[in-house]
Coordinates of C-alpha atoms in Angstrom, one line a residue:
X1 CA 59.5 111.3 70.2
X2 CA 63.4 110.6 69.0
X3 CA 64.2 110.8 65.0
X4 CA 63.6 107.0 64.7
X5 CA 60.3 107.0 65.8
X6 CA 59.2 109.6 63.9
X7 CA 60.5 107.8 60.6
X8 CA 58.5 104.8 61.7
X9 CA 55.5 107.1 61.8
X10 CA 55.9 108.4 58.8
X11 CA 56.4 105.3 56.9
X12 CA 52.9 103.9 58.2
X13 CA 51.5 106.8 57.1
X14 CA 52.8 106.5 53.9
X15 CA 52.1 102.5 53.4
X16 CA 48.4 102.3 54.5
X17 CA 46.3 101.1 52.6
X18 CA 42.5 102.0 51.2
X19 CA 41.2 98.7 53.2
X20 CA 43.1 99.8 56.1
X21 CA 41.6 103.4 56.2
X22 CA 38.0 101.6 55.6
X23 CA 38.8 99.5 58.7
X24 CA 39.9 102.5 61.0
X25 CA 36.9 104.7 59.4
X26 CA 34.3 101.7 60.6
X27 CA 35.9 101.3 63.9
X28 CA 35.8 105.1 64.8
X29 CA 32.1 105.0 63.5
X30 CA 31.0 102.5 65.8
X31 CA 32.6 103.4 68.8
X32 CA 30.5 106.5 68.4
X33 CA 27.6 105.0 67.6
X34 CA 27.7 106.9 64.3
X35 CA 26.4 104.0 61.6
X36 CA 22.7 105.0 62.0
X37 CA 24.1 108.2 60.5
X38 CA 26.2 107.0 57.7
X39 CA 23.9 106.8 55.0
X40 CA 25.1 107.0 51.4
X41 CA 23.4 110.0 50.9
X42 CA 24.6 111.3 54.6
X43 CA 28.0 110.9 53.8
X44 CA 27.7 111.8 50.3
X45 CA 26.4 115.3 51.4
X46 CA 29.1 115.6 54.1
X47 CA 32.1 114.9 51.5
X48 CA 30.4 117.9 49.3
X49 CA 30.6 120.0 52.3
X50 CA 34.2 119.5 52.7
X51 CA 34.9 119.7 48.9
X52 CA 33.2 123.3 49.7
X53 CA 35.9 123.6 52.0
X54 CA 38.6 122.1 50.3
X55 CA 37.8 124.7 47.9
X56 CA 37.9 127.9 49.6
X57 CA 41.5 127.4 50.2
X58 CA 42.2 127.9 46.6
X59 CA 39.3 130.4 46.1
X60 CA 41.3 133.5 45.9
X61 CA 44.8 132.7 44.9
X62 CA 44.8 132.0 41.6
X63 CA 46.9 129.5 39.8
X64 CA 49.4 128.0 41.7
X65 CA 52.7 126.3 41.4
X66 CA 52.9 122.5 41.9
X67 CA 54.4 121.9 45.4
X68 CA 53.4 125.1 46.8
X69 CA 56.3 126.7 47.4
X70 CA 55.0 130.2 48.0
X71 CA 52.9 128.3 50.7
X72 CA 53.2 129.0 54.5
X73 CA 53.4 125.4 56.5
X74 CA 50.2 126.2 58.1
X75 CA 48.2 126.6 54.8
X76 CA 49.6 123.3 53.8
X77 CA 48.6 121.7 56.5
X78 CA 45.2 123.2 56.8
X79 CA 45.2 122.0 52.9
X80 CA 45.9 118.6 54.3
X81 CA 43.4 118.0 56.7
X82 CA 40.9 119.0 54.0
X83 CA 42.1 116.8 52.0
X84 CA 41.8 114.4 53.9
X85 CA 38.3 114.8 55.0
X86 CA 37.1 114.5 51.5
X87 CA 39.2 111.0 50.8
X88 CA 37.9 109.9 54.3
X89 CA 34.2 110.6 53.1
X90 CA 34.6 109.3 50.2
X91 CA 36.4 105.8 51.8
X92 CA 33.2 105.5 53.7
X93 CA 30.9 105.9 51.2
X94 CA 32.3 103.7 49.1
X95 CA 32.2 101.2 51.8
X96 CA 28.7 101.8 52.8
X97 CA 27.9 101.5 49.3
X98 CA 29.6 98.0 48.7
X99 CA 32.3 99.3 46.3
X100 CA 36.1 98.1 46.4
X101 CA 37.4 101.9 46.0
X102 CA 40.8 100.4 44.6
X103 CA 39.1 98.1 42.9
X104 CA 37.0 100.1 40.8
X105 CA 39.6 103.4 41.1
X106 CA 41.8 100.5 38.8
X107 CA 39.7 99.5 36.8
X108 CA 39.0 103.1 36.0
X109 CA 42.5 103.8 34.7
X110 CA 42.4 100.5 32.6
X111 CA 39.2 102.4 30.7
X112 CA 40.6 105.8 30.6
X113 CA 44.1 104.5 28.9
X114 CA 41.8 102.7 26.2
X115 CA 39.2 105.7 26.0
X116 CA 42.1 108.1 26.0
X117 CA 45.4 106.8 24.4
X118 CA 48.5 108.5 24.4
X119 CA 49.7 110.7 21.7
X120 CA 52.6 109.9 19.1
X121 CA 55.8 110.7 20.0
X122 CA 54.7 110.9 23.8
X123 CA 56.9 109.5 26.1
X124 CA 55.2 108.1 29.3
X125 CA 56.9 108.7 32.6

């Protein structure tokens, strides 16, 4: 794969969308024949499971730095991919459950800036 095509794929990766990931996530469910399986409380269970997992990464190291910098690539990665599983969990529940994830994940920051106002004097970024 040559340097442009690699930039290409990194800029899909970086432009999809909730709705698209909710798309792919129903496709790959049904081409496995996987829906009788995704339950709310199926997939609810399985995103715990890789929280569990997600955790264990960071079990034993303490605090760390933002970025990781003390972080082989392969930890990162490994990071990634669990990471991932729980956003892909949660994308599917959501889904299963009728709720617009952006939607609601919005409307969510709209409460918390009323519930929680910034300080005086606090600059925001």
């Amino acid at each position: 794969m040559g340097e442009g095509e690699e930039n290409a794929e990194d800029q899909r990766a970086m432009d999809i969308g909730l709705k698209d990931l909710s798309k792919m996530l129903e496709e790959f469910a049904k081409a496995r024949d996987w829906e009788k399986y995704h339950s709310p409380r199926n997939l609810l269970l399985a995103m715990v499971g890789e929280v569990g997992e997600l955790s264990e990464i960071f079990q034993w190291r303490g605090e760390v730095e933002k970025g990781l910098p003390n972080w082989e690539e392969a930890d990162k990665e490994h990071l990634g991919e669990e990471l991932s599983d729980v956003l892909l969990y949660l994308i599917r529940l959501a889904d299963i459950c009728g709720v617009d994830l952006g939607d609601a994940a919005t409307k969510k920051i709209v409460k918390n800036a009323i519930k929680y106002p910034p300080k005086p004097n606090k600059k925001l970024l």
